[in-house]
Amino acid sequence: MTNFMKKSTGTWQDWICLLLGAWLLLSPWILGFTALAPAFWNALLFGAIIVGIAIAAIVEFHDWEDWVDMAIGLWLIVSPWVLGFAAMTAADGLVTGNFVATGLATLLLAAWSLRDHHGGTWFA
């Protein structure tokens, strides 16, 4: 097996984060919140960052990638309230739920990946 294939299949969490980032990038159009500027730009910016970090982690893992993903996950969880669009979309909860679920998944996958890379501990 090539070195790239070994690394890429050994980091399944990063592949899922790549998909989560792509989902976040596309979610304004899929869920129909392109007119809600704070949510729209939040999704585009952090979706792109998650995709970029996931690709970097698949190519060559560094601890900082998972730490940044965990911070982004936390931001995504709280961002509907910090940016004020949770109140604007309270009727259906779909937009807020999208950010909370994507953030929680990103946070958990990054934490899992970090622990896997260090043999069950947080640091080398």
PDB file of N, CA, C and O in Angstrom, residues 3-59:
ATOM      1  N   ASN A   3       2.219   5.024   0.691  1.00  0.00           N
ATOM      2  CA  ASN A   3       2.239   5.812   1.920  1.00  0.00           C
ATOM      3  C   ASN A   3       0.995   6.702   2.010  1.00  0.00           C
ATOM      4  O   ASN A   3       0.403   6.846   3.066  1.00  0.00           O
ATOM      5  N   PHE A   4       0.590   7.328   0.871  1.00  0.00           N
ATOM      6  CA  PHE A   4      -0.600   8.183   0.872  1.00  0.00           C
ATOM      7  C   PHE A   4      -1.847   7.375   1.215  1.00  0.00           C
ATOM      8  O   PHE A   4      -2.671   7.806   2.007  1.00  0.00           O
ATOM      9  N   MET A   5      -1.989   6.192   0.621  1.00  0.00           N
ATOM     10  CA  MET A   5      -3.167   5.367   0.907  1.00  0.00           C
ATOM     11  C   MET A   5      -3.196   4.939   2.373  1.00  0.00           C
ATOM     12  O   MET A   5      -4.239   4.920   2.992  1.00  0.00           O
ATOM     13  N   LYS A   6      -2.036   4.596   2.920  1.00  0.00           N
ATOM     14  CA  LYS A   6      -1.976   4.209   4.331  1.00  0.00           C
ATOM     15  C   LYS A   6      -2.398   5.370   5.219  1.00  0.00           C
ATOM     16  O   LYS A   6      -3.186   5.204   6.141  1.00  0.00           O
ATOM     17  N   LYS A   7      -1.874   6.584   4.930  1.00  0.00           N
ATOM     18  CA  LYS A   7      -2.226   7.754   5.732  1.00  0.00           C
ATOM     19  C   LYS A   7      -3.693   8.120   5.561  1.00  0.00           C
ATOM     20  O   LYS A   7      -4.368   8.468   6.516  1.00  0.00           O
ATOM     21  N   SER A   8      -4.187   8.057   4.328  1.00  0.00           N
ATOM     22  CA  SER A   8      -5.558   8.516   4.079  1.00  0.00           C
ATOM     23  C   SER A   8      -6.603   7.570   4.649  1.00  0.00           C
ATOM     24  O   SER A   8      -7.655   8.008   5.089  1.00  0.00           O
ATOM     25  N   THR A   9      -6.338   6.283   4.673  1.00  0.00           N
ATOM     26  CA  THR A   9      -7.313   5.361   5.256  1.00  0.00           C
ATOM     27  C   THR A   9      -7.174   5.299   6.769  1.00  0.00           C
ATOM     28  O   THR A   9      -8.106   4.905   7.454  1.00  0.00           O
ATOM     29  N   GLY A  10      -6.041   5.707   7.303  1.00  0.00           N
ATOM     30  CA  GLY A  10      -5.830   5.722   8.747  1.00  0.00           C
ATOM     31  C   GLY A  10      -6.406   6.962   9.411  1.00  0.00           C
ATOM     32  O   GLY A  10      -6.382   7.077  10.624  1.00  0.00           O
ATOM     33  N   THR A  11      -6.906   7.888   8.631  1.00  0.00           N
ATOM     34  CA  THR A  11      -7.456   9.128   9.171  1.00  0.00           C
ATOM     35  C   THR A  11      -8.907   9.292   8.730  1.00  0.00           C
ATOM     36  O   THR A  11      -9.275  10.320   8.158  1.00  0.00           O
ATOM     37  N   TRP A  12      -9.699   8.297   8.987  1.00  0.00           N
ATOM     38  CA  TRP A  12     -11.096   8.334   8.537  1.00  0.00           C
ATOM     39  C   TRP A  12     -11.852   9.518   9.125  1.00  0.00           C
ATOM     40  O   TRP A  12     -12.759  10.056   8.504  1.00  0.00           O
ATOM     41  N   GLN A  13     -11.467   9.958  10.326  1.00  0.00           N
ATOM     42  CA  GLN A  13     -12.129  11.114  10.932  1.00  0.00           C
ATOM     43  C   GLN A  13     -11.927  12.365  10.073  1.00  0.00           C
ATOM     44  O   GLN A  13     -12.839  13.188   9.947  1.00  0.00           O
ATOM     45  N   ASP A  14     -10.745  12.500   9.488  1.00  0.00           N
ATOM     46  CA  ASP A  14     -10.461  13.655   8.641  1.00  0.00           C
ATOM     47  C   ASP A  14     -11.301  13.627   7.367  1.00  0.00           C
ATOM     48  O   ASP A  14     -11.721  14.671   6.873  1.00  0.00           O
ATOM     49  N   TRP A  15     -11.544  12.441   6.828  1.00  0.00           N
ATOM     50  CA  TRP A  15     -12.398  12.321   5.648  1.00  0.00           C
ATOM     51  C   TRP A  15     -13.832  12.741   5.978  1.00  0.00           C
ATOM     52  O   TRP A  15     -14.492  13.415   5.176  1.00  0.00           O
ATOM     53  N   ILE A  16     -14.304  12.366   7.152  1.00  0.00           N
ATOM     54  CA  ILE A  16     -15.660  12.773   7.544  1.00  0.00           C
ATOM     55  C   ILE A  16     -15.707  14.277   7.783  1.00  0.00           C
ATOM     56  O   ILE A  16     -16.675  14.944   7.405  1.00  0.00           O
ATOM     57  N   CYS A  17     -14.652  14.831   8.378  1.00  0.00           N
ATOM     58  CA  CYS A  17     -14.589  16.294   8.540  1.00  0.00           C
ATOM     59  C   CYS A  17     -14.588  16.992   7.185  1.00  0.00           C
ATOM     60  O   CYS A  17     -15.202  18.058   7.033  1.00  0.00           O
ATOM     61  N   LEU A  18     -13.930  16.409   6.205  1.00  0.00           N
ATOM     62  CA  LEU A  18     -13.958  16.959   4.852  1.00  0.00           C
ATOM     63  C   LEU A  18     -15.397  17.022   4.335  1.00  0.00           C
ATOM     64  O   LEU A  18     -15.836  18.038   3.787  1.00  0.00           O
ATOM     65  N   LEU A  19     -16.142  15.955   4.547  1.00  0.00           N
ATOM     66  CA  LEU A  19     -17.547  15.923   4.126  1.00  0.00           C
ATOM     67  C   LEU A  19     -18.392  16.927   4.921  1.00  0.00           C
ATOM     68  O   LEU A  19     -19.280  17.578   4.359  1.00  0.00           O
ATOM     69  N   LEU A  20     -18.115  17.055   6.208  1.00  0.00           N
ATOM     70  CA  LEU A  20     -18.843  18.035   7.022  1.00  0.00           C
ATOM     71  C   LEU A  20     -18.578  19.461   6.550  1.00  0.00           C
ATOM     72  O   LEU A  20     -19.498  20.283   6.486  1.00  0.00           O
ATOM     73  N   GLY A  21     -17.322  19.751   6.220  1.00  0.00           N
ATOM     74  CA  GLY A  21     -16.993  21.067   5.698  1.00  0.00           C
ATOM     75  C   GLY A  21     -17.686  21.338   4.372  1.00  0.00           C
ATOM     76  O   GLY A  21     -18.213  22.438   4.145  1.00  0.00           O
ATOM     77  N   ALA A  22     -17.708  20.332   3.497  1.00  0.00           N
ATOM     78  CA  ALA A  22     -18.401  20.478   2.211  1.00  0.00           C
ATOM     79  C   ALA A  22     -19.898  20.692   2.444  1.00  0.00           C
ATOM     80  O   ALA A  22     -20.529  21.525   1.771  1.00  0.00           O
ATOM     81  N   TRP A  23     -20.471  19.943   3.385  1.00  0.00           N
ATOM     82  CA  TRP A  23     -21.880  20.128   3.721  1.00  0.00           C
ATOM     83  C   TRP A  23     -22.135  21.561   4.190  1.00  0.00           C
ATOM     84  O   TRP A  23     -23.082  22.209   3.762  1.00  0.00           O
ATOM     85  N   LEU A  24     -21.287  22.036   5.087  1.00  0.00           N
ATOM     86  CA  LEU A  24     -21.461  23.391   5.618  1.00  0.00           C
ATOM     87  C   LEU A  24     -21.377  24.426   4.496  1.00  0.00           C
ATOM     88  O   LEU A  24     -22.154  25.388   4.471  1.00  0.00           O
ATOM     89  N   LEU A  25     -20.466  24.217   3.556  1.00  0.00           N
ATOM     90  CA  LEU A  25     -20.347  25.123   2.410  1.00  0.00           C
ATOM     91  C   LEU A  25     -21.611  25.145   1.559  1.00  0.00           C
ATOM     92  O   LEU A  25     -22.013  26.197   1.057  1.00  0.00           O
ATOM     93  N   LEU A  26     -22.222  24.003   1.382  1.00  0.00           N
ATOM     94  CA  LEU A  26     -23.406  23.889   0.513  1.00  0.00           C
ATOM     95  C   LEU A  26     -24.722  24.129   1.246  1.00  0.00           C
ATOM     96  O   LEU A  26     -25.749  24.384   0.604  1.00  0.00           O
ATOM     97  N   SER A  27     -24.705  24.052   2.564  1.00  0.00           N
ATOM     98  CA  SER A  27     -25.952  24.112   3.334  1.00  0.00           C
ATOM     99  C   SER A  27     -26.774  25.392   3.148  1.00  0.00           C
ATOM    100  O   SER A  27     -28.007  25.319   3.208  1.00  0.00           O
ATOM    101  N   PRO A  28     -26.174  26.568   2.911  1.00  0.00           N
ATOM    102  CA  PRO A  28     -27.037  27.740   2.699  1.00  0.00           C
ATOM    103  C   PRO A  28     -27.989  27.572   1.513  1.00  0.00           C
ATOM    104  O   PRO A  28     -29.134  28.028   1.562  1.00  0.00           O
ATOM    105  N   TRP A  29     -27.531  26.903   0.467  1.00  0.00           N
ATOM    106  CA  TRP A  29     -28.388  26.694  -0.703  1.00  0.00           C
ATOM    107  C   TRP A  29     -29.330  25.513  -0.491  1.00  0.00           C
ATOM    108  O   TRP A  29     -30.494  25.582  -0.871  1.00  0.00           O
ATOM    109  N   ILE A  30     -28.826  24.464   0.128  1.00  0.00           N
ATOM    110  CA  ILE A  30     -29.655  23.272   0.346  1.00  0.00           C
ATOM    111  C   ILE A  30     -30.774  23.566   1.341  1.00  0.00           C
ATOM    112  O   ILE A  30     -31.925  23.167   1.129  1.00  0.00           O
ATOM    113  N   LEU A  31     -30.446  24.262   2.425  1.00  0.00           N
ATOM    114  CA  LEU A  31     -31.438  24.555   3.465  1.00  0.00           C
ATOM    115  C   LEU A  31     -32.142  25.902   3.248  1.00  0.00           C
ATOM    116  O   LEU A  31     -33.064  26.236   3.985  1.00  0.00           O
ATOM    117  N   GLY A  32     -31.682  26.674   2.275  1.00  0.00           N
ATOM    118  CA  GLY A  32     -32.356  27.916   1.912  1.00  0.00           C
ATOM    119  C   GLY A  32     -32.156  29.082   2.852  1.00  0.00           C
ATOM    120  O   GLY A  32     -33.084  29.837   3.112  1.00  0.00           O
ATOM    121  N   PHE A  33     -30.938  29.280   3.343  1.00  0.00           N
ATOM    122  CA  PHE A  33     -30.700  30.446   4.192  1.00  0.00           C
ATOM    123  C   PHE A  33     -29.651  31.397   3.602  1.00  0.00           C
ATOM    124  O   PHE A  33     -28.944  32.088   4.315  1.00  0.00           O
ATOM    125  N   THR A  34     -29.613  31.481   2.271  1.00  0.00           N
ATOM    126  CA  THR A  34     -28.659  32.387   1.618  1.00  0.00           C
ATOM    127  C   THR A  34     -28.954  33.855   1.913  1.00  0.00           C
ATOM    128  O   THR A  34     -28.046  34.684   1.872  1.00  0.00           O
ATOM    129  N   ALA A  35     -30.195  34.193   2.212  1.00  0.00           N
ATOM    130  CA  ALA A  35     -30.547  35.593   2.497  1.00  0.00           C
ATOM    131  C   ALA A  35     -30.230  35.995   3.940  1.00  0.00           C
ATOM    132  O   ALA A  35     -30.296  37.172   4.279  1.00  0.00           O
ATOM    133  N   LEU A  36     -29.905  35.044   4.764  1.00  0.00           N
ATOM    134  CA  LEU A  36     -29.590  35.308   6.167  1.00  0.00           C
ATOM    135  C   LEU A  36     -28.077  35.506   6.282  1.00  0.00           C
ATOM    136  O   LEU A  36     -27.318  34.566   6.510  1.00  0.00           O
ATOM    137  N   ALA A  37     -27.629  36.744   6.076  1.00  0.00           N
ATOM    138  CA  ALA A  37     -26.202  37.049   5.904  1.00  0.00           C
ATOM    139  C   ALA A  37     -25.285  36.476   6.987  1.00  0.00           C
ATOM    140  O   ALA A  37     -24.264  35.859   6.645  1.00  0.00           O
ATOM    141  N   PRO A  38     -25.575  36.646   8.282  1.00  0.00           N
ATOM    142  CA  PRO A  38     -24.629  36.110   9.282  1.00  0.00           C
ATOM    143  C   PRO A  38     -24.463  34.592   9.170  1.00  0.00           C
ATOM    144  O   PRO A  38     -23.342  34.077   9.245  1.00  0.00           O
ATOM    145  N   ALA A  39     -25.556  33.888   8.980  1.00  0.00           N
ATOM    146  CA  ALA A  39     -25.491  32.430   8.867  1.00  0.00           C
ATOM    147  C   ALA A  39     -24.819  32.016   7.559  1.00  0.00           C
ATOM    148  O   ALA A  39     -24.013  31.081   7.523  1.00  0.00           O
ATOM    149  N   PHE A  40     -25.145  32.711   6.487  1.00  0.00           N
ATOM    150  CA  PHE A  40     -24.581  32.420   5.171  1.00  0.00           C
ATOM    151  C   PHE A  40     -23.059  32.538   5.191  1.00  0.00           C
ATOM    152  O   PHE A  40     -22.341  31.608   4.815  1.00  0.00           O
ATOM    153  N   TRP A  41     -22.535  33.672   5.648  1.00  0.00           N
ATOM    154  CA  TRP A  41     -21.088  33.891   5.653  1.00  0.00           C
ATOM    155  C   TRP A  41     -20.381  33.009   6.674  1.00  0.00           C
ATOM    156  O   TRP A  41     -19.245  32.566   6.444  1.00  0.00           O
ATOM    157  N   ASN A  42     -21.043  32.730   7.780  1.00  0.00           N
ATOM    158  CA  ASN A  42     -20.490  31.817   8.779  1.00  0.00           C
ATOM    159  C   ASN A  42     -20.298  30.433   8.171  1.00  0.00           C
ATOM    160  O   ASN A  42     -19.252  29.804   8.346  1.00  0.00           O
ATOM    161  N   ALA A  43     -21.306  29.970   7.444  1.00  0.00           N
ATOM    162  CA  ALA A  43     -21.237  28.646   6.813  1.00  0.00           C
ATOM    163  C   ALA A  43     -20.144  28.603   5.749  1.00  0.00           C
ATOM    164  O   ALA A  43     -19.372  27.643   5.683  1.00  0.00           O
ATOM    165  N   LEU A  44     -20.071  29.634   4.920  1.00  0.00           N
ATOM    166  CA  LEU A  44     -19.058  29.647   3.854  1.00  0.00           C
ATOM    167  C   LEU A  44     -17.645  29.702   4.414  1.00  0.00           C
ATOM    168  O   LEU A  44     -16.776  28.924   4.012  1.00  0.00           O
ATOM    169  N   LEU A  45     -17.414  30.605   5.331  1.00  0.00           N
ATOM    170  CA  LEU A  45     -16.074  30.777   5.878  1.00  0.00           C
ATOM    171  C   LEU A  45     -15.587  29.531   6.613  1.00  0.00           C
ATOM    172  O   LEU A  45     -14.517  28.986   6.315  1.00  0.00           O
ATOM    173  N   PHE A  46     -16.395  29.064   7.555  1.00  0.00           N
ATOM    174  CA  PHE A  46     -15.931  27.941   8.371  1.00  0.00           C
ATOM    175  C   PHE A  46     -16.033  26.607   7.641  1.00  0.00           C
ATOM    176  O   PHE A  46     -15.246  25.695   7.906  1.00  0.00           O
ATOM    177  N   GLY A  47     -16.941  26.492   6.689  1.00  0.00           N
ATOM    178  CA  GLY A  47     -16.968  25.301   5.836  1.00  0.00           C
ATOM    179  C   GLY A  47     -15.687  25.188   5.024  1.00  0.00           C
ATOM    180  O   GLY A  47     -15.080  24.118   4.931  1.00  0.00           O
ATOM    181  N   ALA A  48     -15.252  26.316   4.441  1.00  0.00           N
ATOM    182  CA  ALA A  48     -14.013  26.324   3.657  1.00  0.00           C
ATOM    183  C   ALA A  48     -12.799  26.012   4.530  1.00  0.00           C
ATOM    184  O   ALA A  48     -11.902  25.269   4.114  1.00  0.00           O
ATOM    185  N   ILE A  49     -12.776  26.554   5.735  1.00  0.00           N
ATOM    186  CA  ILE A  49     -11.651  26.292   6.638  1.00  0.00           C
ATOM    187  C   ILE A  49     -11.614  24.815   7.031  1.00  0.00           C
ATOM    188  O   ILE A  49     -10.545  24.184   7.027  1.00  0.00           O
ATOM    189  N   ILE A  50     -12.769  24.246   7.343  1.00  0.00           N
ATOM    190  CA  ILE A  50     -12.811  22.819   7.706  1.00  0.00           C
ATOM    191  C   ILE A  50     -12.339  21.957   6.538  1.00  0.00           C
ATOM    192  O   ILE A  50     -11.570  21.009   6.734  1.00  0.00           O
ATOM    193  N   VAL A  51     -12.772  22.268   5.328  1.00  0.00           N
ATOM    194  CA  VAL A  51     -12.330  21.511   4.149  1.00  0.00           C
ATOM    195  C   VAL A  51     -10.811  21.618   3.998  1.00  0.00           C
ATOM    196  O   VAL A  51     -10.122  20.613   3.793  1.00  0.00           O
ATOM    197  N   GLY A  52     -10.278  22.831   4.104  1.00  0.00           N
ATOM    198  CA  GLY A  52      -8.839  23.023   3.961  1.00  0.00           C
ATOM    199  C   GLY A  52      -8.040  22.281   5.012  1.00  0.00           C
ATOM    200  O   GLY A  52      -7.020  21.641   4.698  1.00  0.00           O
ATOM    201  N   ILE A  53      -8.490  22.345   6.245  1.00  0.00           N
ATOM    202  CA  ILE A  53      -7.788  21.652   7.327  1.00  0.00           C
ATOM    203  C   ILE A  53      -7.879  20.137   7.147  1.00  0.00           C
ATOM    204  O   ILE A  53      -6.902  19.412   7.382  1.00  0.00           O
ATOM    205  N   ALA A  54      -9.034  19.647   6.725  1.00  0.00           N
ATOM    206  CA  ALA A  54      -9.190  18.203   6.510  1.00  0.00           C
ATOM    207  C   ALA A  54      -8.246  17.712   5.418  1.00  0.00           C
ATOM    208  O   ALA A  54      -7.605  16.670   5.568  1.00  0.00           O
ATOM    209  N   ILE A  55      -8.142  18.462   4.338  1.00  0.00           N
ATOM    210  CA  ILE A  55      -7.224  18.067   3.261  1.00  0.00           C
ATOM    211  C   ILE A  55      -5.790  18.072   3.773  1.00  0.00           C
ATOM    212  O   ILE A  55      -5.027  17.138   3.515  1.00  0.00           O
ATOM    213  N   ALA A  56      -5.421  19.104   4.509  1.00  0.00           N
ATOM    214  CA  ALA A  56      -4.070  19.169   5.073  1.00  0.00           C
ATOM    215  C   ALA A  56      -3.811  17.989   6.001  1.00  0.00           C
ATOM    216  O   ALA A  56      -2.723  17.389   5.976  1.00  0.00           O
ATOM    217  N   ALA A  57      -4.794  17.631   6.815  1.00  0.00           N
ATOM    218  CA  ALA A  57      -4.619  16.522   7.760  1.00  0.00           C
ATOM    219  C   ALA A  57      -4.540  15.176   7.045  1.00  0.00           C
ATOM    220  O   ALA A  57      -3.825  14.272   7.494  1.00  0.00           O
ATOM    221  N   ILE A  58      -5.248  15.029   5.951  1.00  0.00           N
ATOM    222  CA  ILE A  58      -5.196  13.783   5.174  1.00  0.00           C
ATOM    223  C   ILE A  58      -3.815  13.626   4.539  1.00  0.00           C
ATOM    224  O   ILE A  58      -3.245  12.540   4.534  1.00  0.00           O
ATOM    225  N   VAL A  59      -3.266  14.719   4.027  1.00  0.00           N
ATOM    226  CA  VAL A  59      -1.960  14.676   3.380  1.00  0.00           C
ATOM    227  C   VAL A  59      -0.854  14.426   4.407  1.00  0.00           C
ATOM    228  O   VAL A  59      -0.013  13.563   4.219  1.00  0.00           O
TER     229      VAL A  59
END
